[in-house]
Structure formats: C-alpha cells, structure tokens
Amino acid sequence: MSLLEEARQVAAEFDYTAQDVNKGVKEFIRQMDEGLQKNGTSMSQIPTYVTSVPNGTEKGLYLAVDLGGTNFRVCSIQLHGNTTFSLTQSKVAIPRDLMTAKKAQELFSFLAKQIETFLKTHHNDHFEAHHERRKAMSPSENFTDDELFQLGFTFSFPVHQIGINKGTLIRWTKGFDIEDAVGKDVCELLQKEIDALHLPVKVAALVNDTVGTLMARSYTSPGKTGTLLGGIFGTGTNGAYVEKLDRVTKLSTFSGSTDYDKSTGHMIVNTEWGSFDNQMTVLPNTPYDTALDAESVNPGIQMFEKRVSGMFLGEILRRALLALTQKKECQLFKDENSSSNDIHSTTTIAEDSMLYKQWGIDTSFLSIVQEDASAGYRITRQTLSRDLGVDAASIEDAEAVKTLVAAIGKRSARLSAVAIGAVILSTGKMDDSTQGNIAKQENNEVDEENVIDIGVDGSLVEYYPGFEEYIREALREIEGIGEKGEKRVRIGIAKDGSGVGAALIALVAGSAEKPGR
Ligand code: ADP
Ligand code: MG
C-alpha cells in the first residue's frame, strides 16, 4: 500500500457522515432539554441571569478581563452607543505552572498584577488620581462605585453562578487544575487580589466567554435581529443561547438568584456543550481519541470538546501521525520514500522531536498545513522541520500529513455544526420564519427578516481555513435545516467578543443595582 493510501485509511477513521450528524443533532437536542430540567446532567445548561441581549445603543467606559485557556487579556472598552466601540487591550500567555498551582491565590494575584500594569500603561491619569484620593481619605473610608472602574470578568470555565458577580467554580477544564479554587467564588478571589494592590476596580460581573460573545455580537451585528447563539471555538468549545424562560424549568428548583428581570421572557443559557455526550452514545471515537482522553487530566469529561477544540486537535493529529509512522510497512518520514534523487534529502526525525511529546503539536500547525498551496508543499515541509524536527520530508510525507489534517479539521467542524444546528432547531428558529421577502429569497439574497444570527469567537474558527464552510456543508445535511435553512444562518466573528461582551454585562449589572430600577 502506498503511503497516501495508508494515510487515507487512517483519515477515514475520522469520517463523520451526514447520518452521524443527524444522529448527533437529535441526541444534542435531547441532552439540551434534559439540562434545562434538572441539575447534574452532562450538559449543564446554566442559567446566567442575563435576560436580554443589547441592541447597540449602550454607552460608557468599562474594564474587562478574560481568562481563556491560553491567554489572559485585559482591556478597556468605550461603548459609543451606535453599535461601535473602541478597545484598548493587552494580552499575556498564562504561565503553565500557574495553571496547576497549589493555591488559587498564586493564579489570581498574577491576574491582578496584569490589571495593575494595564491601568498604569493605558489609564494612568485615572490611576494616579485614585492614588491621590486614597492618600487624602481616612483608612475607614471606601470608594463609591462611581469612582471605580466597573470590570466584567470573563471566566471561561464551568461555574455555578449565583448572582451577576458571584459564582463558584464547578471544575477546571482545558488543562487547568488548581484544586484549592474549586467551590470558591472566583469574583471574590479576584477582588481580593485587586484590593491587595489598591486598584480602583470593582468586579461587577462574572461573564462566561460564550455569553460575552453573544452579547458583543448582538451589540455590533447589523440590522435589528438579535443574536441567537454565541459559540466559542478556541482552546475549548462552548455555546450560550437565548432560551425561552419558561423552558428553563429547573429554575424553579435551582438554588440560585431569583432576582432577575422576568419581563423579557428569555434567559441566556450557558450550555457547557464541551461536555455533550460524555457518556459517548453518539460521539465518534478513534483509538487516538481514546488515548488522548485516557492520558488527559480529566478522563471521561469534556468528551465533545476533546474532539472539537484547539487544545486537542494538534494532539489528535500527533497521535494519528505517530500511529502511521509506527505501522510496519509505512513509509511516513522514512527516507526510502523520498521521491527526489537528491542525496541531501535524507529524512530524519529528531530524537527529541515534538512528535514524541504529549501536546507536542499546536493546532495552529493544522491551519498552516490546511492552508498550504505552495509548490511541492514547501511550507508544510518547512513547518515539519521547524515545529517537529522532521527534516527533509518528502512531498508524499506532506501529502499524507495534509490528508490527516483535513480529516481531523473537518470532523471538528462537522461536530461544531451538530451543536449549532441543535440550538437552531431546539429553539424553533426554523419554524418561526415569516413569509419574508419572497423576491429576495428567489434572488438568493439574505432576507434580513429571517436571518438567524450567530456570533463566534476563538482562534480555531477564526484561523482554520474553511472551518465555516465545513460547518455550513454539515448544516445543509441536517434534517429540518437543509439548503434553504442554511442560507438563513448568518455567522459572524465577534471580534474582541469577550471584552465587549463583558463590558456590556458589567453595564447591565451596574444599572440593575442603581435604585429606582
Ligand atoms: P482562548 O481560548 O484562550 O480564548 P484562543 O481563542 O486564541 O484563546 O484559542 C487558543 C487555541 O487556538 C489554542 O488551543 C491554539 O492551539 C489554537 N490556535 C491558535 N492559533 C491557531 C490557528 N492559527 N489555527 C487553529 N488553531 C489555532
Ligand atoms: Mg477566548
């Protein structure tokens, strides 16, 4: 068997057919419903106490921080009130050792220090003025809320939210593991470290990045249509959507706040869909998925996420590549395969190659390979050398790698379509289309009235070439959506979504606290 044939055989293990997609959607809808009714289900379906989405007229200056899975972002956002905003931001990588620190304080004091640096760099006037006032005040005096920056804290891990700025950590995901923090209020943990540095900042809102994405997209999206769903495809994957309040039946028995605006008839629900089908009834499975899970910090958990998101695709590829190199006859990265007669092209794998190390391949590698249209896959071969220490790989090697990459990326996007399609169908969006503008529909134009708006965020959906098109292809295959329904779906990147979204929720939180409302 040729190398390419062998690669195709491994790639075929990642096939996820139209039939699989439809089975997935049905089960996804079932698990969504179950999560709305009771606690302790695989998809948590967490009520966020945010009951409406913005319309673009909101105004003010806010701070926002975002603890994703890879980076910590600090930003200030000026909302102009006309669907536009200005944003200043800084970003640092989270040191790996802090992700698994002994004490929560180690991580949170690092975060507070980044906020301090940001304020000194970008808002020094406000910062200095605050210090002067502090000196003039008696120690027992406190600042009023008006003197403080209201901060929206985007915290993209599952929390049991008990109020707009109060929530306890349920469990870590995405490689974080700080036992000490589990069960604690993450806003309080951050506020404590902010106060220790005497920063003029109040943690006003706890925001899941999905909700932030949904809010931000709704603020900036064109037209009057509110956004239905915010989806994250970055280090992890998750989604939040606008649900009918009376469908969230567990709210009546839920041990959370009862103090929220019920007049809208809606509740934004954070699905925690990364945990969809942890029981593995419909999710696809390969030996590479199984091994990745078994050697992860949380086996059996976040099973959907482990097949979809940026944190994992590189590792799936690494395992698939290794399996291929270890096949007895297989010629991947072996010199005999080299098609050129160039004597310099001795293919070698460095002994300390990242190919042999867990998490050794970053998902950005997949994007580079997927995108490569250079003659003779020059870019892929260069990247193999630079990132994986595979020198003088052949064109056939590169083709084999690309075959695997495409299969893994495509499966991820098709699974993403399962989540998106399930939310569209379960919220009845396909049924409530009006006649709409028939002329436009006949001309194959987007009919604004019937648009289903979806905001997405995350490096995977933003940078993986063709990710959205793979999603759309799968949406067309879903019964109840089809070609016609897929055209109604408008997917937009919520650029800086978590920052703007967090600002919008801090704003909502602030105005809800003011008397007379
Ligand atoms: P976060 O999840 O921290 O908010 P991102 O949305 O930037 O951050 O996602 C980071 C994840 O995206 C990492 O797992 C990384 O491997 C992956 N990633 C980074 N760049 C790319 C890229 N060009 N293509 C695909 N995935 C990428
Ligand atoms: Mg993010």
Coordinates of C-alpha atoms and ligand atoms in Angstrom, one line a residue:
M1 CA 0.0 0.0 0.0
S2 CA 1.3 3.5 -0.8
L3 CA 1.9 6.0 1.9
L4 CA -1.0 8.1 0.7
E5 CA -3.3 5.1 0.7
E6 CA -2.3 4.3 4.3
A7 CA -2.8 7.9 5.3
R8 CA -6.3 7.8 3.7
Q9 CA -7.1 4.7 5.7
V10 CA -6.3 6.5 8.9
A11 CA -8.1 9.6 7.8
A12 CA -11.2 7.6 7.1
E13 CA -11.4 6.8 10.8
F14 CA -12.3 10.4 11.2
D15 CA -15.2 10.3 8.8
Y16 CA -18.4 11.7 10.2
T17 CA -21.2 11.1 7.8
A18 CA -24.5 13.0 7.2
Q19 CA -26.3 10.2 9.1
D20 CA -23.9 10.7 12.1
V21 CA -24.5 14.4 12.0
N22 CA -28.3 13.9 12.2
K23 CA -28.0 11.3 15.0
G24 CA -25.8 13.8 16.8
V25 CA -28.2 16.6 16.5
K26 CA -31.1 14.5 17.8
E27 CA -29.1 13.5 20.9
F28 CA -27.8 17.0 21.4
I29 CA -31.3 18.4 21.5
R30 CA -32.3 15.6 23.9
Q31 CA -29.4 16.5 26.2
M32 CA -30.1 20.2 26.0
D33 CA -33.7 19.5 27.1
E34 CA -32.6 17.3 29.9
G35 CA -30.2 20.0 31.1
L36 CA -33.0 22.6 31.2
Q37 CA -35.0 20.4 33.5
K38 CA -32.6 19.2 36.1
N39 CA -29.1 19.5 37.6
G40 CA -26.3 17.0 37.3
T41 CA -26.8 16.3 33.6
S42 CA -23.9 16.0 31.1
M43 CA -24.7 19.4 29.6
S44 CA -25.1 21.8 32.5
Q45 CA -27.4 24.3 30.7
I46 CA -26.5 27.0 33.3
P47 CA -28.9 30.0 33.6
T48 CA -26.8 33.2 33.5
Y49 CA -29.3 35.7 34.9
V50 CA -28.8 37.8 31.8
T51 CA -32.2 38.0 30.3
S52 CA -31.8 40.1 27.2
V53 CA -29.3 40.9 24.5
P54 CA -28.2 44.5 23.7
N55 CA -29.3 46.5 20.7
G56 CA -26.3 48.7 20.0
T57 CA -27.3 51.9 21.8
E58 CA -25.5 51.2 25.1
K59 CA -22.7 53.6 26.2
G60 CA -19.8 54.0 28.7
L61 CA -16.2 53.2 29.6
Y62 CA -15.6 49.7 31.1
L63 CA -12.9 47.4 32.0
A64 CA -12.9 43.7 31.1
V65 CA -10.6 40.8 31.7
D66 CA -10.7 37.4 30.1
L67 CA -9.2 34.3 31.5
G68 CA -9.5 32.0 28.4
G69 CA -7.4 28.8 28.4
T70 CA -4.3 30.1 26.9
N71 CA -4.1 33.8 27.4
F72 CA -5.2 36.4 29.9
R73 CA -6.5 39.6 28.3
V74 CA -7.1 42.9 30.0
C75 CA -9.0 45.6 28.1
S76 CA -10.9 48.8 28.4
I77 CA -13.9 49.4 26.2
Q78 CA -15.5 52.7 25.3
L79 CA -19.0 51.9 24.0
H80 CA -20.1 54.7 21.7
G81 CA -23.8 53.8 21.7
N82 CA -24.1 53.4 17.9
T83 CA -23.1 49.7 17.6
T84 CA -19.4 50.7 17.6
F85 CA -16.8 50.8 20.3
S86 CA -13.1 51.5 20.9
L87 CA -11.0 48.9 22.7
T88 CA -7.5 49.0 24.2
Q89 CA -6.1 45.7 25.2
S90 CA -3.1 43.8 26.4
K91 CA -2.6 40.1 26.4
V92 CA -0.2 37.7 28.2
A93 CA 0.2 34.0 28.0
I94 CA -0.7 32.3 31.2
P95 CA 2.4 30.6 32.7
R96 CA 1.9 26.9 32.6
D97 CA 2.9 26.3 36.2
L98 CA 0.2 28.7 37.4
M99 CA -2.4 26.5 35.6
T100 CA -1.7 23.8 38.1
A101 CA -0.7 25.9 41.1
K102 CA -1.2 24.7 44.6
K103 CA -3.1 27.8 45.8
A104 CA -5.7 29.8 43.9
Q105 CA -4.1 32.9 45.2
E106 CA -1.0 32.3 43.0
L107 CA -3.0 32.5 39.8
F108 CA -5.3 35.4 40.9
S109 CA -2.5 37.6 42.2
F110 CA -0.8 37.2 38.8
L111 CA -4.1 38.3 37.2
A112 CA -4.4 41.3 39.4
K113 CA -0.9 42.4 38.6
Q114 CA -1.7 42.3 34.9
I115 CA -4.6 44.6 35.6
E116 CA -2.3 47.0 37.5
T117 CA 0.2 47.1 34.7
F118 CA -2.6 47.7 32.2
L119 CA -4.1 50.6 34.2
K120 CA -0.6 52.2 34.6
T121 CA 0.0 51.9 30.9
H122 CA -3.3 53.0 29.5
H123 CA -5.2 54.8 32.2
N124 CA -2.5 56.4 34.2
D125 CA -4.4 59.6 34.9
H126 CA -7.3 57.8 36.4
F127 CA -4.9 55.6 38.3
E128 CA -2.9 58.4 39.8
A129 CA -5.9 60.5 40.7
H130 CA -7.2 57.5 42.6
H131 CA -4.0 57.1 44.5
E132 CA -4.1 60.8 45.5
R133 CA -7.7 60.5 46.7
R134 CA -6.8 57.3 48.6
K135 CA -4.0 59.2 50.4
A136 CA -6.4 62.0 51.4
M137 CA -9.0 59.6 52.7
S138 CA -9.3 58.1 56.2
P139 CA -8.5 54.4 56.2
S140 CA -12.0 53.5 57.1
E141 CA -13.5 55.4 54.1
N142 CA -14.3 53.5 51.0
F143 CA -14.6 54.5 47.4
T144 CA -18.1 54.8 45.9
D145 CA -18.9 52.7 42.8
D146 CA -18.7 55.8 40.6
E147 CA -15.0 56.3 41.4
L148 CA -14.2 52.7 40.4
F149 CA -13.8 51.1 37.1
Q150 CA -16.6 48.5 36.7
L151 CA -15.0 45.4 35.5
G152 CA -16.5 42.4 33.6
F153 CA -14.7 39.2 34.4
T154 CA -14.8 36.7 31.6
F155 CA -14.1 33.4 33.2
S156 CA -14.4 30.6 30.7
F157 CA -14.7 27.6 33.0
P158 CA -17.9 26.0 34.4
V159 CA -19.2 28.0 37.4
H160 CA -22.3 27.7 39.4
Q161 CA -23.5 31.2 39.0
I162 CA -25.4 32.5 42.0
G163 CA -25.6 36.2 41.0
I164 CA -24.4 38.6 38.4
N165 CA -21.0 38.9 40.1
K166 CA -20.9 35.8 42.2
G167 CA -20.2 32.2 41.1
T168 CA -18.4 29.2 42.4
L169 CA -16.1 27.1 40.3
I170 CA -17.6 23.7 39.5
R171 CA -14.4 22.2 37.9
W172 CA -11.4 23.2 35.9
T173 CA -11.1 22.3 32.2
K174 CA -8.6 22.9 29.4
G175 CA -5.6 21.7 31.4
F176 CA -6.1 23.8 34.5
D177 CA -6.0 22.0 37.8
I178 CA -6.0 24.1 41.0
E179 CA -7.9 22.1 43.5
D180 CA -7.9 24.9 46.0
A181 CA -10.1 27.1 43.8
V182 CA -12.9 24.5 43.2
G183 CA -16.0 25.5 45.1
K184 CA -14.8 29.1 45.7
D185 CA -16.3 32.3 44.4
V186 CA -14.0 33.4 41.6
C187 CA -15.1 37.0 41.7
E188 CA -14.2 37.2 45.3
L189 CA -10.8 35.6 44.6
L190 CA -10.0 38.2 42.0
Q191 CA -11.4 41.2 44.0
K192 CA -9.3 40.2 47.0
E193 CA -6.1 40.4 44.9
I194 CA -7.2 43.6 43.3
D195 CA -7.8 45.1 46.7
A196 CA -4.4 43.9 47.9
L197 CA -2.9 46.1 45.2
H198 CA -5.3 49.0 46.0
L199 CA -6.6 49.2 42.4
P200 CA -9.7 51.4 41.7
V201 CA -11.6 48.4 40.2
K202 CA -14.8 46.6 41.1
V203 CA -15.5 43.2 39.8
A204 CA -19.1 43.9 38.7
A205 CA -20.0 41.0 36.6
L206 CA -19.0 37.4 36.1
V207 CA -19.2 36.5 32.4
N208 CA -18.8 33.3 30.6
D209 CA -17.0 33.9 27.3
T210 CA -19.9 32.4 25.4
V211 CA -22.3 34.9 26.9
G212 CA -19.9 37.7 26.2
T213 CA -19.6 36.6 22.6
L214 CA -23.4 36.5 22.3
M215 CA -23.8 40.0 23.8
A216 CA -20.9 41.5 21.8
R217 CA -22.3 40.1 18.5
S218 CA -25.7 41.3 19.4
Y219 CA -24.4 44.8 20.1
T220 CA -22.4 45.0 16.8
S221 CA -24.5 42.9 14.4
P222 CA -26.2 44.7 11.6
G223 CA -30.0 45.1 11.5
K224 CA -32.5 44.7 14.2
T225 CA -32.3 41.0 14.6
G226 CA -31.0 39.9 18.0
T227 CA -28.3 37.2 18.0
L228 CA -29.4 33.7 18.9
L229 CA -26.2 32.0 19.8
G230 CA -22.6 32.8 20.8
G231 CA -20.2 30.0 20.2
I232 CA -16.6 29.6 21.2
F233 CA -14.1 27.6 19.1
G234 CA -10.8 28.4 20.7
T235 CA -8.8 26.4 23.3
G236 CA -12.1 24.9 24.4
T237 CA -15.6 25.0 22.8
N238 CA -18.9 26.1 24.4
G239 CA -22.0 28.0 23.5
A240 CA -24.6 30.2 25.1
Y241 CA -28.0 31.0 23.5
V242 CA -31.3 32.8 24.1
E243 CA -33.8 30.4 25.6
K244 CA -37.4 30.9 26.4
L245 CA -37.6 31.5 30.2
D246 CA -40.5 29.0 30.7
R247 CA -38.4 26.2 29.1
V248 CA -35.8 26.5 31.9
T249 CA -38.0 24.5 34.2
K250 CA -35.2 23.7 36.7
L251 CA -35.1 27.5 37.6
S252 CA -37.9 26.9 40.0
T253 CA -35.9 24.4 42.0
F254 CA -32.5 25.8 41.3
S255 CA -30.5 27.1 44.3
G256 CA -29.6 30.4 42.6
S257 CA -30.7 34.0 42.5
T258 CA -34.4 34.7 41.9
D259 CA -33.6 38.4 41.4
Y260 CA -33.6 38.8 37.7
D261 CA -35.7 40.5 35.1
K262 CA -38.5 38.1 34.2
S263 CA -40.3 40.6 31.9
T264 CA -38.3 39.7 28.8
G265 CA -39.5 36.1 28.8
H266 CA -36.0 35.0 28.0
M267 CA -32.9 33.7 29.8
I268 CA -29.5 33.3 28.3
V269 CA -28.3 29.8 29.0
N270 CA -24.7 28.7 29.0
T271 CA -24.9 25.2 27.6
E272 CA -21.4 23.9 28.6
W273 CA -21.6 21.8 25.5
G274 CA -18.0 20.8 25.8
S275 CA -19.5 18.1 28.0
F276 CA -22.1 17.0 25.4
D277 CA -22.3 13.2 25.4
N278 CA -19.7 12.4 28.0
Q279 CA -21.5 9.0 28.1
M280 CA -20.3 8.5 24.5
T281 CA -23.7 7.4 23.0
V282 CA -23.2 9.2 19.7
L283 CA -19.8 10.9 19.6
P284 CA -17.3 9.4 17.1
N285 CA -14.3 7.6 18.6
T286 CA -10.9 6.6 17.2
P287 CA -8.0 4.9 19.0
Y288 CA -6.4 8.4 19.0
D289 CA -9.3 10.0 20.8
T290 CA -9.4 7.2 23.3
A291 CA -5.7 7.5 24.1
L292 CA -5.8 11.3 24.3
D293 CA -8.7 11.1 26.8
A294 CA -7.1 8.4 28.9
E295 CA -3.9 10.5 29.3
S296 CA -5.6 13.8 29.9
V297 CA -6.1 15.4 33.3
N298 CA -9.8 14.8 33.2
P299 CA -10.6 11.4 31.6
G300 CA -14.2 10.9 30.6
I301 CA -15.1 14.6 30.8
Q302 CA -15.4 17.2 28.1
M303 CA -15.7 14.5 25.5
F304 CA -17.2 16.7 22.8
E305 CA -14.6 19.4 23.4
K306 CA -11.8 16.8 23.1
R307 CA -13.0 16.2 19.5
V308 CA -13.6 19.8 18.5
S309 CA -11.4 22.4 20.1
G310 CA -8.0 23.9 19.6
M311 CA -6.5 22.5 22.7
F312 CA -6.9 19.0 21.3
L313 CA -6.8 18.9 17.5
G314 CA -3.0 19.1 17.5
E315 CA -2.7 16.3 19.9
I316 CA -5.2 14.1 18.0
L317 CA -3.0 14.7 14.9
R318 CA 0.1 13.9 16.7
R319 CA -1.2 10.5 17.8
A320 CA -2.6 9.7 14.3
L321 CA 0.8 10.6 12.8
L322 CA 2.7 8.5 15.3
A323 CA 0.4 5.6 14.6
L324 CA 1.1 6.0 10.9
T325 CA 4.9 6.1 11.4
Q326 CA 4.8 3.0 13.6
K327 CA 3.0 0.9 11.1
K328 CA 5.4 -1.8 10.0
E329 CA 5.4 -1.1 6.3
C330 CA 4.6 2.5 6.4
Q331 CA 6.9 5.0 4.8
L332 CA 5.9 8.2 6.6
F333 CA 9.0 10.2 7.4
K334 CA 11.3 7.4 6.1
D335 CA 14.0 8.1 3.7
E336 CA 13.2 5.3 1.2
N337 CA 10.1 7.2 0.4
S338 CA 11.9 10.3 -0.7
S339 CA 10.8 10.8 -4.3
S340 CA 13.7 13.0 -5.2
N341 CA 17.1 11.6 -6.1
D342 CA 18.7 14.4 -4.2
I343 CA 21.3 12.9 -2.0
H344 CA 20.8 15.6 0.6
S345 CA 17.2 14.6 1.2
T346 CA 17.8 12.1 4.0
T347 CA 14.6 12.2 6.0
T348 CA 15.2 12.2 9.7
I349 CA 13.1 12.7 12.8
A350 CA 15.0 14.4 15.6
E351 CA 15.3 12.3 18.7
D352 CA 13.7 15.0 20.8
S353 CA 11.0 15.7 18.2
M354 CA 7.8 17.2 19.5
L355 CA 6.1 14.4 17.6
Y356 CA 7.1 12.2 20.7
K357 CA 5.8 14.7 23.3
Q358 CA 2.3 14.9 24.7
W359 CA 0.7 18.2 23.4
G360 CA 3.7 18.5 21.1
I361 CA 1.7 19.8 18.1
D362 CA -0.2 23.1 18.4
T363 CA -3.5 23.3 16.5
S364 CA -2.1 26.3 14.5
F365 CA 0.1 23.7 12.8
L366 CA -3.1 22.2 11.3
S367 CA -4.1 25.6 10.0
I368 CA -0.7 26.1 8.3
V369 CA -0.9 22.7 6.6
Q370 CA -4.6 23.1 5.6
E371 CA -3.8 26.4 4.0
D372 CA -0.6 25.3 2.2
A373 CA -1.0 25.8 -1.5
S374 CA 2.8 26.2 -2.1
A375 CA 4.5 24.3 -4.8
G376 CA 5.6 20.8 -3.6
Y377 CA 4.1 21.6 -0.2
R378 CA 7.2 23.7 0.6
I379 CA 5.5 25.4 3.6
T380 CA 4.3 22.2 5.1
R381 CA 7.7 20.6 4.8
Q382 CA 9.4 23.7 6.3
T383 CA 6.9 23.6 9.2
L384 CA 7.5 19.9 9.7
S385 CA 11.2 20.7 10.1
R386 CA 10.7 23.8 12.3
D387 CA 8.0 22.5 14.6
L388 CA 8.5 18.8 14.6
G389 CA 12.2 18.3 13.8
V390 CA 11.3 16.2 10.8
D391 CA 14.0 17.2 8.3
A392 CA 13.8 16.7 4.5
A393 CA 10.3 15.4 4.5
S394 CA 9.2 14.3 1.0
I395 CA 6.2 15.6 -0.9
E396 CA 4.4 12.3 -0.2
D397 CA 5.0 12.9 3.5
A398 CA 3.5 16.3 3.3
E399 CA 0.5 14.9 1.4
A400 CA 0.0 12.3 4.0
V401 CA 0.1 14.9 6.8
K402 CA -2.3 17.1 4.9
T403 CA -4.7 14.1 4.5
L404 CA -4.8 13.6 8.2
V405 CA -5.1 17.3 9.0
A406 CA -8.0 17.8 6.7
A407 CA -9.9 14.8 8.2
I408 CA -9.4 16.0 11.8
G409 CA -10.3 19.6 11.0
K410 CA -13.4 18.5 9.0
R411 CA -14.6 16.3 11.8
S412 CA -14.2 19.1 14.3
A413 CA -16.2 21.5 12.1
R414 CA -19.0 18.9 11.4
L415 CA -19.3 18.3 15.1
S416 CA -19.5 22.1 15.7
A417 CA -22.4 22.1 13.2
V418 CA -24.1 19.5 15.3
A419 CA -24.1 21.9 18.2
I420 CA -25.1 24.9 16.1
G421 CA -27.8 23.0 14.3
A422 CA -29.2 21.6 17.5
V423 CA -29.5 25.1 19.1
I424 CA -31.3 26.4 15.9
L425 CA -33.7 23.5 15.8
S426 CA -34.4 23.3 19.5
T427 CA -35.2 27.0 19.8
G428 CA -37.7 26.6 17.0
K429 CA -35.9 29.1 14.8
M430 CA -36.6 27.2 11.6
D431 CA -40.4 27.2 12.2
D432 CA -40.8 30.9 13.1
S433 CA -39.8 32.2 9.7
T434 CA -42.3 34.6 8.3
Q435 CA -43.1 34.6 4.6
G436 CA -40.3 37.2 4.5
N437 CA -39.2 38.9 1.3
I438 CA -40.0 36.4 -1.4
A439 CA -38.3 38.4 -4.1
K440 CA -35.1 38.4 -2.1
Q441 CA -35.4 34.7 -1.4
E442 CA -35.9 34.0 -5.0
N443 CA -32.8 36.0 -5.8
N444 CA -30.9 34.0 -3.3
E445 CA -30.2 37.2 -1.3
V446 CA -30.2 37.2 2.5
D447 CA -33.6 38.1 3.7
E448 CA -32.9 40.3 6.8
E449 CA -36.2 39.4 8.4
N450 CA -35.4 35.7 8.5
V451 CA -31.8 35.9 9.4
I452 CA -30.6 33.6 12.2
D453 CA -27.6 35.5 13.6
I454 CA -24.8 33.6 15.3
G455 CA -21.7 35.1 16.8
V456 CA -18.5 33.0 17.0
D457 CA -15.1 33.6 18.6
G458 CA -11.9 31.7 19.0
S459 CA -8.7 31.1 17.1
L460 CA -9.9 27.8 15.6
V461 CA -13.0 29.2 13.8
E462 CA -11.1 32.4 13.0
Y463 CA -8.0 31.0 11.5
Y464 CA -8.6 27.4 10.4
P465 CA -9.1 27.7 6.7
G466 CA -12.5 26.6 5.6
F467 CA -13.9 25.9 9.1
E468 CA -17.1 27.9 8.5
E469 CA -17.6 26.3 5.1
Y470 CA -17.3 22.8 6.6
I471 CA -19.8 23.9 9.2
R472 CA -22.2 25.1 6.5
E473 CA -21.9 21.9 4.5
A474 CA -22.9 19.9 7.5
L475 CA -25.8 22.3 8.4
R476 CA -27.2 21.7 4.9
E477 CA -27.2 18.0 5.7
I478 CA -29.3 18.4 8.8
E479 CA -33.0 17.4 8.5
G480 CA -35.1 20.4 9.3
I481 CA -32.4 22.9 8.2
G482 CA -31.3 21.8 4.7
E483 CA -30.1 24.1 1.9
K484 CA -32.8 26.6 2.5
G485 CA -32.4 26.9 6.2
E486 CA -28.6 27.1 6.0
K487 CA -28.9 30.2 3.9
R488 CA -30.8 31.9 6.7
V489 CA -27.9 31.3 9.1
R490 CA -25.5 34.3 9.3
I491 CA -22.3 33.5 11.1
G492 CA -20.1 36.4 12.2
I493 CA -16.9 36.6 14.2
A494 CA -17.5 38.5 17.4
K495 CA -14.1 40.2 17.2
D496 CA -12.9 41.0 20.8
G497 CA -16.2 39.4 21.8
S498 CA -15.3 38.5 25.3
G499 CA -14.1 42.0 26.1
V500 CA -17.0 44.0 24.7
G501 CA -19.5 41.4 25.9
A502 CA -18.1 41.6 29.5
A503 CA -18.3 45.4 29.3
L504 CA -21.9 45.1 28.3
I505 CA -22.7 42.7 31.1
A506 CA -20.9 45.0 33.6
L507 CA -23.1 47.8 32.3
V508 CA -26.3 45.7 32.7
A509 CA -25.1 44.7 36.2
G510 CA -24.4 48.3 37.2
S511 CA -27.7 49.7 36.0
A512 CA -29.6 46.9 37.7
E513 CA -28.1 47.8 41.0
K514 CA -29.0 51.5 40.9
P515 CA -32.1 52.4 42.9
G516 CA -35.3 53.1 41.1
R517 CA -34.9 50.3 38.6
Ligands
ADP1 P1 -8.6 31.3 24.4 O1 -9.2 30.0 24.2 O2 -7.6 31.4 25.5 O3 -9.6 32.4 24.4 P2 -7.9 31.4 21.5 O4 -9.3 31.7 21.0 O5 -6.9 32.2 20.8 O6 -7.7 31.6 23.1 O7 -7.6 29.9 21.3 C1 -6.4 29.3 21.5 C2 -6.4 28.0 20.9 O8 -6.4 28.0 19.5 C3 -5.1 27.1 21.2 O9 -5.6 25.8 21.5 C4 -4.3 27.1 19.9 O10 -3.7 25.9 19.7 C5 -5.4 27.3 18.9 N1 -4.9 28.1 17.8 C6 -4.1 29.2 17.8 N2 -3.8 29.7 16.6 C7 -4.5 28.9 15.7 C8 -4.6 28.8 14.3 N3 -4.0 29.7 13.5 N4 -5.4 27.9 13.8 C9 -6.0 27.0 14.6 N5 -5.9 27.0 15.9 C10 -5.2 27.9 16.5
MG2 MG -11.4 33.0 24.1

